[in-house]
Short mmCIF file of C-alpha atoms in Angstrom, two decimals:
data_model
loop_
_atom_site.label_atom_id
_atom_site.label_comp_id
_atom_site.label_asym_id
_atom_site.label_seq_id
_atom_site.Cartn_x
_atom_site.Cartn_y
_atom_site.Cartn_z
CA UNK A 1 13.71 -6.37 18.04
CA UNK A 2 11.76 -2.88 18.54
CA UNK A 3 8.10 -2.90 18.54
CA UNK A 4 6.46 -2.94 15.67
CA UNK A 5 5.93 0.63 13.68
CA UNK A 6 3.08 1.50 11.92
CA UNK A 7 3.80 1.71 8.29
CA UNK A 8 2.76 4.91 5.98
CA UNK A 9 3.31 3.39 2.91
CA UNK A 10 2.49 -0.36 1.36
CA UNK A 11 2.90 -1.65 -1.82
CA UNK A 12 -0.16 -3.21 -4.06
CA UNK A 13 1.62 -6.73 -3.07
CA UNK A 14 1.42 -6.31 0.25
CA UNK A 15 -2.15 -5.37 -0.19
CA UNK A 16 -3.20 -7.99 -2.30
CA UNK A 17 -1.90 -10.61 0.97
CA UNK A 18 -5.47 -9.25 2.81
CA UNK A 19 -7.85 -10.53 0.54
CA UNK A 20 -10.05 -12.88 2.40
CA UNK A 21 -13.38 -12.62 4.57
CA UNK A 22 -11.38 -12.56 7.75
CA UNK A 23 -8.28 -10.44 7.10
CA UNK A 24 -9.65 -7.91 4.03
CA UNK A 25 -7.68 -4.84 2.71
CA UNK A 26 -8.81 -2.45 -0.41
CA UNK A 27 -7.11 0.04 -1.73
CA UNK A 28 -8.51 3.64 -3.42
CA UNK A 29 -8.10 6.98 -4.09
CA UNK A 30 -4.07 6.45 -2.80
CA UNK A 31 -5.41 4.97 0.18
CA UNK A 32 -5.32 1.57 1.99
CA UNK A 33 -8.03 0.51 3.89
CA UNK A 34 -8.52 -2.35 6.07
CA UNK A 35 -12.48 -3.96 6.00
CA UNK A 36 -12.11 -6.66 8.27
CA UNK A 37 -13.84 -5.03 11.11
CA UNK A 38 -16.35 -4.25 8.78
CA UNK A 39 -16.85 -7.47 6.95
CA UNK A 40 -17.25 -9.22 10.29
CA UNK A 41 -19.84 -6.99 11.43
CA UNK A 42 -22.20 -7.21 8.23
CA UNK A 43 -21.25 -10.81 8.10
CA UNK A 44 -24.22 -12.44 5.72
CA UNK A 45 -25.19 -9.13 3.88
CA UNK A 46 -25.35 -9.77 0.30
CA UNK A 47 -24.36 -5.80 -0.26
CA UNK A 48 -20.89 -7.23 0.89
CA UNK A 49 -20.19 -9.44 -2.36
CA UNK A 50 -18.62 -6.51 -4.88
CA UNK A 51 -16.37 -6.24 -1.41
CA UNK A 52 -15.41 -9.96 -1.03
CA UNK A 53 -14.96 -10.02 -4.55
CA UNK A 54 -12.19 -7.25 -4.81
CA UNK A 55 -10.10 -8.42 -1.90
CA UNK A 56 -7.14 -7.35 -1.98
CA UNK A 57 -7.07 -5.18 -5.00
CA UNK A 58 -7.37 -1.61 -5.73
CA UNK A 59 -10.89 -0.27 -6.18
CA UNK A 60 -10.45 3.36 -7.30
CA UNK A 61 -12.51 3.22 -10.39
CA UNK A 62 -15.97 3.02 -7.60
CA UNK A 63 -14.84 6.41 -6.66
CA UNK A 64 -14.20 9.93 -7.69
CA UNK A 65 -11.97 12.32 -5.99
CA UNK A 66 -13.78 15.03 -4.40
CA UNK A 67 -10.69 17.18 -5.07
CA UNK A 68 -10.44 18.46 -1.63
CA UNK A 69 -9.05 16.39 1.15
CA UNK A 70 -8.07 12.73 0.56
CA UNK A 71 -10.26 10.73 2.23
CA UNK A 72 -13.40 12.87 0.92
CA UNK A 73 -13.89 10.10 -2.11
CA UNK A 74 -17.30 10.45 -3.85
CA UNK A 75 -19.51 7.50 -5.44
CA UNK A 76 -19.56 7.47 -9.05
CA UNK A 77 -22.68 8.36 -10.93
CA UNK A 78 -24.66 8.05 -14.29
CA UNK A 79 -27.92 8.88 -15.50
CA UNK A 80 -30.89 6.33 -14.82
CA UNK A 81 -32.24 5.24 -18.70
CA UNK A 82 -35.47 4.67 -17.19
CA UNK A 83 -36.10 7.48 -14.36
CA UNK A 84 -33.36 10.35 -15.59
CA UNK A 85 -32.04 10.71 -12.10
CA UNK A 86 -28.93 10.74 -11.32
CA UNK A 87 -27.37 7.16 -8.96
CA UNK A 88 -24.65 5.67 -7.94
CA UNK A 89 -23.02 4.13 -10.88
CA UNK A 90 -21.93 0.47 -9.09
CA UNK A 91 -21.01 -2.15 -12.92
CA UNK A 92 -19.62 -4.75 -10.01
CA UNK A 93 -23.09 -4.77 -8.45
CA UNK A 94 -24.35 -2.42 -5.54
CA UNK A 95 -22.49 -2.61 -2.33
CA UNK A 96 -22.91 -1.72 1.70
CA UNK A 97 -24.08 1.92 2.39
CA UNK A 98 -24.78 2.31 -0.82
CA UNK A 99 -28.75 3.53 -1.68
CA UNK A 100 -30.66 1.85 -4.11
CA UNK A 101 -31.39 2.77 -7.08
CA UNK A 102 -34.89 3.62 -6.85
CA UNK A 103 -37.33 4.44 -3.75
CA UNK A 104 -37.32 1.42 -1.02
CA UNK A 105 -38.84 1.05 2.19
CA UNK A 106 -36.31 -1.53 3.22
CA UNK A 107 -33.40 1.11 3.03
CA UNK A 108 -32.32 2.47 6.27
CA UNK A 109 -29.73 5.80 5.61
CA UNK A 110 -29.52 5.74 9.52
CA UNK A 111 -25.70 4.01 9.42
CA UNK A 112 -23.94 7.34 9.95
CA UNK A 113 -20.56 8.07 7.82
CA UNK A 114 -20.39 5.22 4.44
CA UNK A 115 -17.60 3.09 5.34
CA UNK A 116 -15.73 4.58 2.16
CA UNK A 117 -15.77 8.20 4.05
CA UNK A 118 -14.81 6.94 7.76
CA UNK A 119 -11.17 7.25 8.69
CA UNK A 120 -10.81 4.71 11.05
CA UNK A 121 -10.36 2.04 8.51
CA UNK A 122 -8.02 3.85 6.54
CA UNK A 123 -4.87 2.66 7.89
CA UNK A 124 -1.84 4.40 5.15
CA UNK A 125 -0.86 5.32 1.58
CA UNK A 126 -0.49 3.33 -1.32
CA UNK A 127 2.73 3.80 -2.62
CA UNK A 128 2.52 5.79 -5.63
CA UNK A 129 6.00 3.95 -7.47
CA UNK A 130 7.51 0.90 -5.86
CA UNK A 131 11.17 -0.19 -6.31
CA UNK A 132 13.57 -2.79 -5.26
CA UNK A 133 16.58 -3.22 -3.99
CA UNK A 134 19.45 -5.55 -2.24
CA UNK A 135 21.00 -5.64 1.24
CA UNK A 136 24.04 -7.09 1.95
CA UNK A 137 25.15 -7.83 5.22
CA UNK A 138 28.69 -7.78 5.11
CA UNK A 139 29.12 -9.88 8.79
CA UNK A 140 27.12 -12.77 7.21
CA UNK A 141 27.53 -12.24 3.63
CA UNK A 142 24.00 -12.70 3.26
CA UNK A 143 21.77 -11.21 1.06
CA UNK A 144 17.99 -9.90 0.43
CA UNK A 145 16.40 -8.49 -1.90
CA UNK A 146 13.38 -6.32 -1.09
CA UNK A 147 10.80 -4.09 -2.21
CA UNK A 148 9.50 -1.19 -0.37
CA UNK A 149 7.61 2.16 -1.15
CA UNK A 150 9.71 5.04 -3.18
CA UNK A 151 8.69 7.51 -0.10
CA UNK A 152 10.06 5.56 2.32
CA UNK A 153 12.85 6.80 4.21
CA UNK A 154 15.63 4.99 5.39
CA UNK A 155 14.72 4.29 8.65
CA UNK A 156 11.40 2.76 7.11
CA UNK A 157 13.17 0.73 5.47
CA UNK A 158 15.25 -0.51 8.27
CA UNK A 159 12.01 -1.40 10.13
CA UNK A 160 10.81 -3.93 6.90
CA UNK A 161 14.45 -5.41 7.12
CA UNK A 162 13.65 -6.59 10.60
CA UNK A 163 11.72 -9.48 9.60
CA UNK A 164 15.08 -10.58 7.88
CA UNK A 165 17.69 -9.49 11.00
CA UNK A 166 16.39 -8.90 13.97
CA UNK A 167 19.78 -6.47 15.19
CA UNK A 168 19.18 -4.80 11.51
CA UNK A 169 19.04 -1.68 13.92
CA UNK A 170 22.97 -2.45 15.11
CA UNK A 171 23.96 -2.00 11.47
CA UNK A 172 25.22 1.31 9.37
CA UNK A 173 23.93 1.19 5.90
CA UNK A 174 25.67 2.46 3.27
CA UNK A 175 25.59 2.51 -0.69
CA UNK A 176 29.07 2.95 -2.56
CA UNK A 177 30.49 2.81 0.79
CA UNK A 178 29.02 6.06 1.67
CA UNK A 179 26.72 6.15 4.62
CA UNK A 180 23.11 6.50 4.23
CA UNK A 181 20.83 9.32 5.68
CA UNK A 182 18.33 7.56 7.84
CA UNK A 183 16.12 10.30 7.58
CA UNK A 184 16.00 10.76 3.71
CA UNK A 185 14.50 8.38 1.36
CA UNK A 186 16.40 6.56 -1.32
CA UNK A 187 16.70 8.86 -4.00
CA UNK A 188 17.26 11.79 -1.43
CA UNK A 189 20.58 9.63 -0.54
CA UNK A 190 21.57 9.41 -4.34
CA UNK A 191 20.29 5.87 -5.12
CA UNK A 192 18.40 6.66 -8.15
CA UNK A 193 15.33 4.19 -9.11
CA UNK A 194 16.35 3.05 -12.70
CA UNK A 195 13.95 0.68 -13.27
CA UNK A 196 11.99 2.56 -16.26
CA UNK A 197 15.04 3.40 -18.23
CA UNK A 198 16.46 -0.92 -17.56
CA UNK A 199 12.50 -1.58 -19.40
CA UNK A 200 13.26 0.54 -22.05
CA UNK A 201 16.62 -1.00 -22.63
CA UNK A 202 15.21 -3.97 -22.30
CA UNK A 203 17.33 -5.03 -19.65
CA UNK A 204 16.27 -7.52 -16.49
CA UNK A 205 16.38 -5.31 -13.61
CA UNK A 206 17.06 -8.05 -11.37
CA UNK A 207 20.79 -8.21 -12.41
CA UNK A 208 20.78 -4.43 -11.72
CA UNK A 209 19.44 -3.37 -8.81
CA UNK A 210 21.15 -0.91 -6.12
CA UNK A 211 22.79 -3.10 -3.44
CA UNK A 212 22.96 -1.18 -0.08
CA UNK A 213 25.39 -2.74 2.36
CA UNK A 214 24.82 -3.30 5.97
CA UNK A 215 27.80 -3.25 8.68
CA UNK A 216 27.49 -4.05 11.91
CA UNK A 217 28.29 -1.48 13.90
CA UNK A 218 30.96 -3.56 16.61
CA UNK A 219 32.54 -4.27 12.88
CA UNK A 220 32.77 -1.08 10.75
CA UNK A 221 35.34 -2.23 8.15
CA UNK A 222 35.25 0.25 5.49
CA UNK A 223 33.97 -0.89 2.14
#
């Protein structure tokens, strides 16, 4: 098995599996960020609860898209009732690197970049539209049904089937017993995501997904 590849994409599931105090992922803003470093190094700081709380989950409605570069995510805001000034607008309670709302001497500013603006925890995309699928390997006859990122290509693809097959890099893949691009995503090789139009319908998308099949390459019989 090839070492392990970095993914671009993940899917909210696979984000939601990080959602403890010593393995934490957020996502926001597109984004997926991984706190654990973080966490572990304000470990005790009540500023961390809105953090701990949302595990796991997405967290885009504490931000605002500075509507320049990605990772350039701005605090919400409102009006103070009482002073008039304009602060951080925080509903699930105020969180680390955030300022108070009011004058403090016990706030330090001296942290450098907010976590929520430093790039080294950002570790990929959310995927925008996840879909799945099945592989069949036609040596075994087994079967697995998966679900990965829309902008994955191919060869992304291949390196999430690992954890099922090992020698999934040995294999052609194919769909309607043409093969597959590994360089293009799905619906770049003509398997078209269908699953909006089977919710319409009403239909269970489970007996109707795309099944790609997998042929090990010392065993190329044509489909």
């Amino acid at each position: 098995m090839p070492s392990v590849v970095r993914q671009r994409y993940y899917t909210p599931g696979e984000v939601a599996l990080h959602s403890s105090s010593k393995d934490i992922w957020v996502s926001f803003l597109g984004r997926v960020y991984d706190l654990t470093e973080l966490v572990a190094k304000f470990e005790g700081n009540i500023l961390l609860k809105p953090i701990l709380e949302f595990g796991g989950r997405d967290i885009s409605h504490w931000f605002k898209s500075s509507g320049g570069k990605e990772l350039d995510a701005q605090l919400k805001t409102h009006i103070d009732p009482v002073t008039g000034c304009e602060v951080p607008y925080t509903p699930q309670g105020r969180f680390l690197h955030v300022p108070p709302p009011y004058p403090s001497i016990s706030w330090a500013n001296d942290f450098g970049t907010p976590w929520w603006k430093d790039e080294k925890y950002c570790i990929g995309n959310l995927s925008a539209k996840t879909r799945k699928i099945r592989v069949i390997n036609t040596l075994t006859s087994q079967e697995h049904t998966i679900e990965l990122c829309s902008e994955e290509t191919l060869e992304e693809i291949l390196n999430r089937f690992y954890k099922y097959n090992a020698h999934a890099g040995s294999y052609t893949w194919k769909y309607n017993g043409v093969n597959l691009s590994m360089n293009k995503t799905l619906e770049q090789n003509g398997v078209k995501d269908e699953d909006e139009e089977f919710y319409e319908l009403n239909f269970n998308e489970e007996h109707w997904l795309p099944a790609l099949h997998i042929y090990f390459n010392d065993d190329l019989t044509e489909a």
